[in-house]
PDB file of C-alpha atoms in Angstrom:
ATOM      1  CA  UNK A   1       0.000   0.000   0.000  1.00 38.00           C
ATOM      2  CA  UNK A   2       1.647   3.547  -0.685  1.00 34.00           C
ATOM      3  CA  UNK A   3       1.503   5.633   2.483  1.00 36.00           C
ATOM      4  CA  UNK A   4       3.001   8.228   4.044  1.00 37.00           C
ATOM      5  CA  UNK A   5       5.696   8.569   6.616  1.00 36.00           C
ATOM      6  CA  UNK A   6       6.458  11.336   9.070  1.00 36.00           C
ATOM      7  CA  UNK A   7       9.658  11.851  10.718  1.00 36.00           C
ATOM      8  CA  UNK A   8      10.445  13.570  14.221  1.00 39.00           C
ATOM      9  CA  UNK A   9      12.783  15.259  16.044  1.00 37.00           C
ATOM     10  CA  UNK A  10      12.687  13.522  19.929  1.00 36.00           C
ATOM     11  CA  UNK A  11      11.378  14.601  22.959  1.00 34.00           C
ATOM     12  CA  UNK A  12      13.324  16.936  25.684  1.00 38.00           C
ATOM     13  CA  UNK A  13      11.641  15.733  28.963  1.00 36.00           C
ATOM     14  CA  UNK A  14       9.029  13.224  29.079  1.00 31.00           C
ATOM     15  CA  UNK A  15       6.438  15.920  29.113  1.00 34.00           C
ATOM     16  CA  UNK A  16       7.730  18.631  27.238  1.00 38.00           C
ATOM     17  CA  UNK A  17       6.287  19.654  23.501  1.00 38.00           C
ATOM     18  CA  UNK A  18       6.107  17.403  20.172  1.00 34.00           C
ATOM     19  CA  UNK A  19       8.980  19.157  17.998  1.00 36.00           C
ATOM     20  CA  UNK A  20       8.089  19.502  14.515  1.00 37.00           C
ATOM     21  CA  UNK A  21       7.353  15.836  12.454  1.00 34.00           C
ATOM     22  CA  UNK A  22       8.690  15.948   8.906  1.00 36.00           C
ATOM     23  CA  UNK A  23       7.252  14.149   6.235  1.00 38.00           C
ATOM     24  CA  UNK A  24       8.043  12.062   3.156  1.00 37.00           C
ATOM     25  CA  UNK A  25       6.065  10.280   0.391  1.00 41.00           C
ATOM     26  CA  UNK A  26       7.067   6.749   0.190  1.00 38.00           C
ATOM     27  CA  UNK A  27       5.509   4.194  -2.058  1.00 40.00           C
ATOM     28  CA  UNK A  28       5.498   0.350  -1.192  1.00 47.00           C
ATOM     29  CA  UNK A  29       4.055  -2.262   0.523  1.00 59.00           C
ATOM     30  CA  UNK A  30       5.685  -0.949   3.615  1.00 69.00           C
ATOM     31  CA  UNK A  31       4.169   0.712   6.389  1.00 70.00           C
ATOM     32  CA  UNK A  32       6.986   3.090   7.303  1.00 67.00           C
ATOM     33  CA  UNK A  33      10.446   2.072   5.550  1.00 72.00           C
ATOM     34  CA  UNK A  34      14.034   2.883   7.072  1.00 65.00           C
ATOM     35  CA  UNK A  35      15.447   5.149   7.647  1.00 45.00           C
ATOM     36  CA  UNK A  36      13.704   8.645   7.992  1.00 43.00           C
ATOM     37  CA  UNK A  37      15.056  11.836   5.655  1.00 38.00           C
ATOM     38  CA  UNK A  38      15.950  14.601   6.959  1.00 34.00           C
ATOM     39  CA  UNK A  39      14.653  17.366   4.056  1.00 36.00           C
ATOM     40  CA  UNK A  40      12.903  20.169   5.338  1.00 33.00           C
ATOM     41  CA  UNK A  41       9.247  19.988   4.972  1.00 33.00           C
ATOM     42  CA  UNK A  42       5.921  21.455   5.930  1.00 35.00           C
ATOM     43  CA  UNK A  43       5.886  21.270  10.202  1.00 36.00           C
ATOM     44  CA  UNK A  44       2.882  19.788  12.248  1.00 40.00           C
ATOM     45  CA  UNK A  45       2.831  20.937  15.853  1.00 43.00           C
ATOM     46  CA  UNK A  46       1.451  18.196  18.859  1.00 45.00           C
ATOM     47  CA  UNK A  47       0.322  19.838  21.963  1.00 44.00           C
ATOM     48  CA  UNK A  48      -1.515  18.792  24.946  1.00 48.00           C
ATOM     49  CA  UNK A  49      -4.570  20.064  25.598  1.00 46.00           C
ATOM     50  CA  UNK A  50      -4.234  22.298  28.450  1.00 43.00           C
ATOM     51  CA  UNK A  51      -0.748  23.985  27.010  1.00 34.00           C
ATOM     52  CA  UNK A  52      -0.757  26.951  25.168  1.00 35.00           C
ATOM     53  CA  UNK A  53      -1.970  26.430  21.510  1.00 33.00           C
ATOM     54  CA  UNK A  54       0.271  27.227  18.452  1.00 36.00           C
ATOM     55  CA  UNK A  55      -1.423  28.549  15.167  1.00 38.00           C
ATOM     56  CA  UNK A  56      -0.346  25.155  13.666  1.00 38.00           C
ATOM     57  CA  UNK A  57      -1.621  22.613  16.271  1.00 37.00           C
ATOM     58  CA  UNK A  58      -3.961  19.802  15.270  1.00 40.00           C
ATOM     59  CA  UNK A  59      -4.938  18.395  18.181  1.00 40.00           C
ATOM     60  CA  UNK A  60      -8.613  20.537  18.372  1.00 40.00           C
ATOM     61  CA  UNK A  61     -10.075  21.337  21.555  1.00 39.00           C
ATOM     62  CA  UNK A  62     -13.733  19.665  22.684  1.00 39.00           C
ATOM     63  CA  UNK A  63     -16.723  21.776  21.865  1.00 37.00           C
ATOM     64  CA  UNK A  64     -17.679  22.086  25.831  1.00 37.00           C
ATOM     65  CA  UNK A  65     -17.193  20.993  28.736  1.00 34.00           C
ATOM     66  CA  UNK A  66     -20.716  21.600  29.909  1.00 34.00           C
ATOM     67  CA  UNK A  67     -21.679  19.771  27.118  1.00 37.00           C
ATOM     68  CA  UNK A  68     -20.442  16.207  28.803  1.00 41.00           C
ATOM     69  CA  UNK A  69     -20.306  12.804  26.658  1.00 48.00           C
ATOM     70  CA  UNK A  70     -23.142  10.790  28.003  1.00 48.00           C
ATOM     71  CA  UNK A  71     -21.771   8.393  30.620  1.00 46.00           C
ATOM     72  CA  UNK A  72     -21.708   7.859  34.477  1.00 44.00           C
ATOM     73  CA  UNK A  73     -18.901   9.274  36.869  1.00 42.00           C
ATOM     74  CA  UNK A  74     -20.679   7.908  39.855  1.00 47.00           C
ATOM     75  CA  UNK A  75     -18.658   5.262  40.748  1.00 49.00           C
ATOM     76  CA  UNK A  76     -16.008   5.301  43.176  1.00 70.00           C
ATOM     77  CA  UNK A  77     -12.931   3.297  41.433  1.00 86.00           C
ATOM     78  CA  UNK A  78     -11.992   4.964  38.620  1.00 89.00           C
ATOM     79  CA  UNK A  79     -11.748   1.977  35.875  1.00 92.00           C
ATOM     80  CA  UNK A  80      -8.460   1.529  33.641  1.00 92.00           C
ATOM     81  CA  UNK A  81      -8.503   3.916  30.468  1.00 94.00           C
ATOM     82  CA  UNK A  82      -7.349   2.517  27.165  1.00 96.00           C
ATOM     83  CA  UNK A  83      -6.911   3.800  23.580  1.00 97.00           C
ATOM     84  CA  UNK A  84      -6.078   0.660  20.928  1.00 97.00           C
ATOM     85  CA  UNK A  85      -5.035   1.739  17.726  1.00 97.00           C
ATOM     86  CA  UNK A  86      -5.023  -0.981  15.324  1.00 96.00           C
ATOM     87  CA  UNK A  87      -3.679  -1.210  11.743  1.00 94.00           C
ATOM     88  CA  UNK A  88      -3.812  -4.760  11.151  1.00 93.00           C
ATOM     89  CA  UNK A  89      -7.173  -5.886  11.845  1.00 92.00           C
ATOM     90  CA  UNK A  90      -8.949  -3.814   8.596  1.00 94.00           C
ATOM     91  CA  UNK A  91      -7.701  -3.117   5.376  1.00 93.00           C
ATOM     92  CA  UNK A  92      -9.278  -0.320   4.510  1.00 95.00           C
ATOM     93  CA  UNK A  93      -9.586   1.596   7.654  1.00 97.00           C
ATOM     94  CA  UNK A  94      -7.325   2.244  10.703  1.00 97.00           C
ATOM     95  CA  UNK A  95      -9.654   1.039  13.554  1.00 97.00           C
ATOM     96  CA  UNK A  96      -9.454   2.693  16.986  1.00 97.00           C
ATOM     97  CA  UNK A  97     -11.219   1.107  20.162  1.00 96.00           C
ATOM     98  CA  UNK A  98     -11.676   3.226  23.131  1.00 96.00           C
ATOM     99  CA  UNK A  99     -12.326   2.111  27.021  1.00 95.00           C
ATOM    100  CA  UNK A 100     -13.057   3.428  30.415  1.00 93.00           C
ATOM    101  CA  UNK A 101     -15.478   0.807  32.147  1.00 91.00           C
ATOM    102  CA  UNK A 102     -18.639   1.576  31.605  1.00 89.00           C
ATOM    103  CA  UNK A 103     -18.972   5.477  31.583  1.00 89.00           C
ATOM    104  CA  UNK A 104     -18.182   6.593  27.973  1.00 88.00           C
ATOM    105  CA  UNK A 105     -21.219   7.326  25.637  1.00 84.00           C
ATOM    106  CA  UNK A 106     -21.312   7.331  22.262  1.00 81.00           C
ATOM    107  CA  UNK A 107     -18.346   9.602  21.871  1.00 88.00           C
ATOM    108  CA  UNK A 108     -19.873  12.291  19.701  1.00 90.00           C
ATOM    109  CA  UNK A 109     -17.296  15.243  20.920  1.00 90.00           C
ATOM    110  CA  UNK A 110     -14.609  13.114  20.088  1.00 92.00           C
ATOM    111  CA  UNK A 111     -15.608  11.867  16.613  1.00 93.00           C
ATOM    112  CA  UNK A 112     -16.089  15.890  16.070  1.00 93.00           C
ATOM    113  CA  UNK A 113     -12.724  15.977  16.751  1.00 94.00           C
ATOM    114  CA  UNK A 114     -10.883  14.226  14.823  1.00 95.00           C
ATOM    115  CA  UNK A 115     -12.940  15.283  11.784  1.00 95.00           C
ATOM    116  CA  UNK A 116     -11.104  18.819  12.389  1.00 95.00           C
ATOM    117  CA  UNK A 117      -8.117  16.011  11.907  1.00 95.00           C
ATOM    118  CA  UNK A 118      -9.369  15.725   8.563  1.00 96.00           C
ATOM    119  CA  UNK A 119     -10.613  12.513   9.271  1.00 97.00           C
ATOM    120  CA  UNK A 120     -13.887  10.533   8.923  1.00 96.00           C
ATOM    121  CA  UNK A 121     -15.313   8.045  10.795  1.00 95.00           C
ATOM    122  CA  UNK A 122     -17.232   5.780   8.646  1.00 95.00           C
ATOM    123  CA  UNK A 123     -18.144   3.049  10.999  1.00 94.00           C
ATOM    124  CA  UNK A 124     -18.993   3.345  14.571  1.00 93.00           C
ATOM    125  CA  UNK A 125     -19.825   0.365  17.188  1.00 93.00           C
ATOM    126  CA  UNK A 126     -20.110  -0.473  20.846  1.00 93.00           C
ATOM    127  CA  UNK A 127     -19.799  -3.759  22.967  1.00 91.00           C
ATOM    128  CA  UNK A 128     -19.825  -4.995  25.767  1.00 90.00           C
ATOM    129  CA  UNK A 129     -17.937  -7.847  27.779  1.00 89.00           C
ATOM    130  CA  UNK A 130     -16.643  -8.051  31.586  1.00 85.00           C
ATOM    131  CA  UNK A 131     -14.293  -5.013  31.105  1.00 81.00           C
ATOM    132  CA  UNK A 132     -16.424  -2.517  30.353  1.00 85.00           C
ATOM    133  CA  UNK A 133     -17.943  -1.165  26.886  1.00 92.00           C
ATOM    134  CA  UNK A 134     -15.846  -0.972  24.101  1.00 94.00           C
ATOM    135  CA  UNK A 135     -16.508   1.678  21.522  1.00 94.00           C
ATOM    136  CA  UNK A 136     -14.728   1.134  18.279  1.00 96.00           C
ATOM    137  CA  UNK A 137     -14.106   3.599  15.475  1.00 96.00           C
ATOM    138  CA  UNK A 138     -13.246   2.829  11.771  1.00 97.00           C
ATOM    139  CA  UNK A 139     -11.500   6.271  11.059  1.00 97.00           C
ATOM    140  CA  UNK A 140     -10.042   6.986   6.972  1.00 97.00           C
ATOM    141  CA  UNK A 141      -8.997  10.240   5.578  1.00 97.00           C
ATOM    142  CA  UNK A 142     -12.038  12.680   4.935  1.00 96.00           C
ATOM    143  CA  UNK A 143      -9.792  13.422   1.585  1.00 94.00           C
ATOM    144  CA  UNK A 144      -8.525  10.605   0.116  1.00 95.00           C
ATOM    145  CA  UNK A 145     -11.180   7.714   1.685  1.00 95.00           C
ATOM    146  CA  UNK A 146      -8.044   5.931   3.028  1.00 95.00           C
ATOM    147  CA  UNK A 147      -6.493   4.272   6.121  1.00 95.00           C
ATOM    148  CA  UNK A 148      -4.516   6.283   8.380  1.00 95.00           C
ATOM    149  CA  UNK A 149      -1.032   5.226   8.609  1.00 93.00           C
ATOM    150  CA  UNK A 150       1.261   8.540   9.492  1.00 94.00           C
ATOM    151  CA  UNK A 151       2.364   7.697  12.541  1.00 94.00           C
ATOM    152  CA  UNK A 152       2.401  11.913  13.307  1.00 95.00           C
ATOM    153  CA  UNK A 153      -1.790  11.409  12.399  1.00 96.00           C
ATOM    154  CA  UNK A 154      -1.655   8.581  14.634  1.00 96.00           C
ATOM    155  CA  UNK A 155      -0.078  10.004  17.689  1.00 96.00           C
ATOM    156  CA  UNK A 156      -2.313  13.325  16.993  1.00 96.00           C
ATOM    157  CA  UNK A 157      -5.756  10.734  16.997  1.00 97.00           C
ATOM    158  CA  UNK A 158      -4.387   9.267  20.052  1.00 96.00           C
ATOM    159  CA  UNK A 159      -3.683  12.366  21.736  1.00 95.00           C
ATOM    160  CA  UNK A 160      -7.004  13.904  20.891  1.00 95.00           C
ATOM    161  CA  UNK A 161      -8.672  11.250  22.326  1.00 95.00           C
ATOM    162  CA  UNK A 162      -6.542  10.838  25.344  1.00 95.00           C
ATOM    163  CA  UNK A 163      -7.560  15.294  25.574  1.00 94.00           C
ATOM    164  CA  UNK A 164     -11.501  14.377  25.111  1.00 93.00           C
ATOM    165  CA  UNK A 165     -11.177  11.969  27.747  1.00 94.00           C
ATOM    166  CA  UNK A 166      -9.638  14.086  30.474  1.00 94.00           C
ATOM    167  CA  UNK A 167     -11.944  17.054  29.746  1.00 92.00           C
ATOM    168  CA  UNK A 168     -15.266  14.862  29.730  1.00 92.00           C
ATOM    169  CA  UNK A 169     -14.254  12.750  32.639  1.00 93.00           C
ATOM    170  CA  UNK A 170     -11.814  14.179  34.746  1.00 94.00           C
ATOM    171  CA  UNK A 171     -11.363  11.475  37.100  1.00 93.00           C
ATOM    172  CA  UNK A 172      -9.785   9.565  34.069  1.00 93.00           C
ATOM    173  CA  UNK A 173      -6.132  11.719  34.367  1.00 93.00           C
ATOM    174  CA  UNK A 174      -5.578   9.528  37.752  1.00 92.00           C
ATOM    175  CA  UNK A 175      -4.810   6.809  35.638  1.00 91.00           C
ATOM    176  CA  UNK A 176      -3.278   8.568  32.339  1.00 93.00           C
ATOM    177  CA  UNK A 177       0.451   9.281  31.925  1.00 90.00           C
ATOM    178  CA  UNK A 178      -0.358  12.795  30.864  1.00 86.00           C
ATOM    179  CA  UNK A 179      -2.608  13.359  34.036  1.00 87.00           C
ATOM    180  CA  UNK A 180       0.156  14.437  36.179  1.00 85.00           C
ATOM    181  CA  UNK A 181       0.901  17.038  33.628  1.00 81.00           C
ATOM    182  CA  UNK A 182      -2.404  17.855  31.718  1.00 81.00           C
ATOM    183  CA  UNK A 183      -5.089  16.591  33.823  1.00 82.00           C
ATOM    184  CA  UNK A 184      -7.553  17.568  36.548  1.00 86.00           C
ATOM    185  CA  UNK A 185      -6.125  14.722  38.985  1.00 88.00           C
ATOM    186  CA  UNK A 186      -2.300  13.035  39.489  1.00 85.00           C
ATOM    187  CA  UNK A 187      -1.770   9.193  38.329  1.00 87.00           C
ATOM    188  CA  UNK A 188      -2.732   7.692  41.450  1.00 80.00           C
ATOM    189  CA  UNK A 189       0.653   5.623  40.547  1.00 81.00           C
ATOM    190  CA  UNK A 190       4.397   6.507  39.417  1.00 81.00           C
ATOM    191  CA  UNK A 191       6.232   4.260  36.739  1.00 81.00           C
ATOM    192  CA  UNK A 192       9.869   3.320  37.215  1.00 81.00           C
ATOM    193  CA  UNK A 193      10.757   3.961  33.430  1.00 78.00           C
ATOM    194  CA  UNK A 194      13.215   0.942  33.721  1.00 78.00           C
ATOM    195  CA  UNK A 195      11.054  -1.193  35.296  1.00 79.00           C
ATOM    196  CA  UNK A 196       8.545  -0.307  32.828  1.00 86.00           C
ATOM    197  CA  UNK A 197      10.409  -0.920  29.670  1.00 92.00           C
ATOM    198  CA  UNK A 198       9.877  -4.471  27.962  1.00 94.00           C
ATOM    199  CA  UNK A 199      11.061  -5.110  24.739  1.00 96.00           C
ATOM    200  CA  UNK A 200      11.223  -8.399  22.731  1.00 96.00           C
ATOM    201  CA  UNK A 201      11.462  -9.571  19.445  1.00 97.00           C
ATOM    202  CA  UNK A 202       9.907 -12.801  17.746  1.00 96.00           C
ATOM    203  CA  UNK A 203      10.365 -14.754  14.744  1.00 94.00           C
ATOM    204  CA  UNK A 204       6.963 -14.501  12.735  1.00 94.00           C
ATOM    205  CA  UNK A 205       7.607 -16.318   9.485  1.00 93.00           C
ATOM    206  CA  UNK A 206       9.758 -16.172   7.011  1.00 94.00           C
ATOM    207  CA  UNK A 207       9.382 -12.663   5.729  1.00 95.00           C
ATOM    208  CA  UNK A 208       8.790 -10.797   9.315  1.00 96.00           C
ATOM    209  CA  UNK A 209       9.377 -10.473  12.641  1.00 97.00           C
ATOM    210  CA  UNK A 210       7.024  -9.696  15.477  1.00 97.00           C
ATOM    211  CA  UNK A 211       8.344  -6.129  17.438  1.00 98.00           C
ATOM    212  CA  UNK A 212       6.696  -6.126  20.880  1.00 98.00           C
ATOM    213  CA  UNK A 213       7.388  -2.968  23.375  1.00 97.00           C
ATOM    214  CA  UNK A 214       6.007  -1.899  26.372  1.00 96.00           C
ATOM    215  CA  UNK A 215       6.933   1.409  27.876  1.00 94.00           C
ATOM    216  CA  UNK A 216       6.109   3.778  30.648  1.00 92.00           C
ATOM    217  CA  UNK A 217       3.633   6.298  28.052  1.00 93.00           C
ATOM    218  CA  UNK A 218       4.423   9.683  26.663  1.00 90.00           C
ATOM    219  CA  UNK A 219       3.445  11.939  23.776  1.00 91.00           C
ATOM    220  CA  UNK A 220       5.200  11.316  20.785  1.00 93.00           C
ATOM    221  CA  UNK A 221       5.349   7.928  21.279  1.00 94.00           C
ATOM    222  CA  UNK A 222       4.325   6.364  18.551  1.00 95.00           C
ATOM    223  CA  UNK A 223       6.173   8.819  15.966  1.00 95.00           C
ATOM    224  CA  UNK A 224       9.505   8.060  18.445  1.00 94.00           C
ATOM    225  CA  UNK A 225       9.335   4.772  18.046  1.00 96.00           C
ATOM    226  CA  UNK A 226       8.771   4.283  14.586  1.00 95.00           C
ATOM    227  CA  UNK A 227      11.817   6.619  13.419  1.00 95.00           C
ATOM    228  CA  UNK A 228      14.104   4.907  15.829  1.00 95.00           C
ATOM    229  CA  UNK A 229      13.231   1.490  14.131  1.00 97.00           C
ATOM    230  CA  UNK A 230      13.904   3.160  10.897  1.00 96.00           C
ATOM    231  CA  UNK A 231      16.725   4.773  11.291  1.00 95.00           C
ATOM    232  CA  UNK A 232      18.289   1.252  11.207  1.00 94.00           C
ATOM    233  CA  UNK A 233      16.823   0.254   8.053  1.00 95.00           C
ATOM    234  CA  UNK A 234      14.326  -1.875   9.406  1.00 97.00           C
ATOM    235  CA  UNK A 235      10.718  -1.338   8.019  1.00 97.00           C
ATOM    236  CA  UNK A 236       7.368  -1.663   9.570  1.00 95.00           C
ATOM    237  CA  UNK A 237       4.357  -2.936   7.535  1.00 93.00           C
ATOM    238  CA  UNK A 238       1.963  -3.444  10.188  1.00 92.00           C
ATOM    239  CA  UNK A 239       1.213  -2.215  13.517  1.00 93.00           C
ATOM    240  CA  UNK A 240      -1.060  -1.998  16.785  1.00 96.00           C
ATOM    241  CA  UNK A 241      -0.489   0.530  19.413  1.00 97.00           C
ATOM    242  CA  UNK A 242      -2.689   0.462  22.997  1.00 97.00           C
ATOM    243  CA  UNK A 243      -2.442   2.912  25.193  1.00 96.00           C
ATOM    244  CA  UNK A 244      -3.634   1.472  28.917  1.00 94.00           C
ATOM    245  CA  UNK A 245      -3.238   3.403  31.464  1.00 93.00           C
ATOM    246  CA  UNK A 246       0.159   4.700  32.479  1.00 93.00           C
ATOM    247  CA  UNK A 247       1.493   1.912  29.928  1.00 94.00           C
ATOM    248  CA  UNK A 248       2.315   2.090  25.923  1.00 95.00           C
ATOM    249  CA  UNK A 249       1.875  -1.636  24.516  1.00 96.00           C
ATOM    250  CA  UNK A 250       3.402  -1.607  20.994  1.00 97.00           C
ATOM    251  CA  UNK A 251       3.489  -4.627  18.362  1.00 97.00           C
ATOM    252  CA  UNK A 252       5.026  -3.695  15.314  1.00 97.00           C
ATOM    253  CA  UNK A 253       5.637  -6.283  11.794  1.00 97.00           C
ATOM    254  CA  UNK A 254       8.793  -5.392  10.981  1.00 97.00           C
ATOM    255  CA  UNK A 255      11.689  -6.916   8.782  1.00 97.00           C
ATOM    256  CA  UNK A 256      14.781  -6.378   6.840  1.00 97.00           C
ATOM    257  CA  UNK A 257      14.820  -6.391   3.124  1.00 95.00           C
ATOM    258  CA  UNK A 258      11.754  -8.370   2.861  1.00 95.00           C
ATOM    259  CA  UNK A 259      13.148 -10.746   5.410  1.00 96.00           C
ATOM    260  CA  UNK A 260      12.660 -11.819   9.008  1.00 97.00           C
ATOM    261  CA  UNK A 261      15.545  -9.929  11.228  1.00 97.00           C
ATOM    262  CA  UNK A 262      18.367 -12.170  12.042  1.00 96.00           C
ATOM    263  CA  UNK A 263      19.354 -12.763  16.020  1.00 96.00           C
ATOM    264  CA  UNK A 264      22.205 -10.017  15.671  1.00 97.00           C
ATOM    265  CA  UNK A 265      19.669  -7.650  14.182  1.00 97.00           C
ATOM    266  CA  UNK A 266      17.171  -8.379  16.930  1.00 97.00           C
ATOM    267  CA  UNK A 267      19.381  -7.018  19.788  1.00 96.00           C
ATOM    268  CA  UNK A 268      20.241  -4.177  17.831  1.00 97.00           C
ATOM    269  CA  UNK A 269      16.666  -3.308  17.612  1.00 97.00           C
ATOM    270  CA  UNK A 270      16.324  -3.994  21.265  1.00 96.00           C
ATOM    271  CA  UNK A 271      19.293  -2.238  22.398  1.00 95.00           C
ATOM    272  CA  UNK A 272      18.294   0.847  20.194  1.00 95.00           C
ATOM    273  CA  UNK A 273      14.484   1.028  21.654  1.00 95.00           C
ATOM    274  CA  UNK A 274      15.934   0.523  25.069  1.00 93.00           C
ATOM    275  CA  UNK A 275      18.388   3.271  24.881  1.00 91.00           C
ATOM    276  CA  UNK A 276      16.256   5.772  24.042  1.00 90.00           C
ATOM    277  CA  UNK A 277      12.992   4.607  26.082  1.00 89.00           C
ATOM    278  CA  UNK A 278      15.329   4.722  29.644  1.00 81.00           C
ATOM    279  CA  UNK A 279      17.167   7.992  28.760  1.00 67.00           C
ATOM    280  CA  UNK A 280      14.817  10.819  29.212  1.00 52.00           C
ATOM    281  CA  UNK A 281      15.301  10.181  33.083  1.00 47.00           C
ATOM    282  CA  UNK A 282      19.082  10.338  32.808  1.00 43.00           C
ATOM    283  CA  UNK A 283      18.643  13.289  30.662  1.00 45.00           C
ATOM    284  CA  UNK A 284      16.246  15.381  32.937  1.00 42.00           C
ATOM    285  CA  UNK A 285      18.527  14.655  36.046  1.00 44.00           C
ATOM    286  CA  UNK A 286      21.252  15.963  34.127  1.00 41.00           C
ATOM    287  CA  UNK A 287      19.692  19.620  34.443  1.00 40.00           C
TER     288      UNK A 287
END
């Protein structure tokens, strides 16, 4: 599939703003293909919700918060939050499943935001099972009718949602990384990043190999990880990213000229993510 592919300057401080995500056309049946350019291109600003907006930020505010996203807040334990974003499961749309026990409703702020993405949502559905109700998106560009797959669009759709659901239910930013930044309430709990950090990497066939990560969550994320991966030469053709709680759950397709990645390969890839996911500590002590 021909998509496109965003590159990103990192992230000083595990809070601090998205720098600018440059972009390049690429045109294969890879997802994102090593390794990012570096040619100056049009900029797309991230910023949480309750910073200061640029002219250039996508990540649109809710229409009110009087105007609250039907769902209860009466209950006393506030239920795990998660955000799935998942690019394997549909071919022709990038399908995003949102949870928070029982109290969302049918999400109609949100889906109003991320049309000011640029986005549609063309199919809308809710379940229910033990954890909670599930409401899942099918999300394509309003332009071109396609799947999403820029990781910059994905971080900004996670993001957005991640901003509806602190300003609609507060009590959720007790249990969301950005919470002790952003929200109305501290995470209730505190991450030790190295602790956190899992990565592992599994033979999935001939052609591929299976890229799982789990990390202590941050914006950026999924942009970060992706160009990191790339800058190695590895590509990505298929991913799903979940956002639960405190904790970013990655699983990534990737290989290496059309191949599975070799054992040597594999630690590079692991050393690489590890590195960078356990250094923003070392670097903000630094100061």
């Amino acid at each position: 599939m021909a998509v496109a592919m965003a590159s990103c300057g990192s992230i000083s401080g595990v809070y601090a703003n998205l720098k600018a995500i440059e972009k390049i056309p690429i045109s294969s049946s890879v997802l994102f293909r090593g390794s990012f350019g570096l040619d100056p291109v049009q900029r797309i600003c991230l910023v949480p919700k309750r910073l200061a907006f640029s002219e250039s930020t996508i990540i649109p505010k809710a229409s009110s918060t009087a105007a609250v996203e039907d769902g209860s807040s009466q209950d006393t334990a506030v239920p795990m939050p998660k955000v799935i974003i998942d690019l394997d499961s549909d071919p022709e749309a990038t399908v995003v499943e949102v949870t928070f026990g029982d109290r969302l409703g049918a999400l109609l702020d949100t889906m109003s935001a991320l049309k000011n993405l640029g986005l549609n949502v063309v199919k809308a559905n809710v379940y229910l099972d033990s954890s909670g109700k599930h409401n899942k998106l099918c999300i394509t560009h309003a332009s071109t009718g396609r799947k999403v797959e820029d990781p910059e669009l994905l971080e900004a759709i996670r993001l957005t949602i991640i901003n509806n659901l602190m300003e609609f239910h507060p009590e959720s930013s007790s249990q969301l990384a950005m919470g002790e930044a952003f929200g109305a309430f501290q995470p209730t709990q505190k991450l030790d990043v190295d602790i956190a950090t899992h990565i592992h990497v599994y033979d999935d066939g001939p052609e591929r190999s299976l890229l799982c990560v789990e990390a202590a969550d941050r914006p950026g994320l999924i942009v970060d990880l992706v160009k990191i991966i790339t800058e190695i030469n590895i590509d990505v053709i298929s991913g799903e990213f979940d956002t639960e709680g405190l904790l970013a759950k990655a699983k990534f397709h990737v290989s290496y000229k059309n191949k599975a990645l070799i054992k040597p390969l594999q630690q590079v890839l692991a050393n690489s993510l590890r590195y960078y996911l356990r250094r923003p500590t070392t670097e903000e002590s630094s100061f």
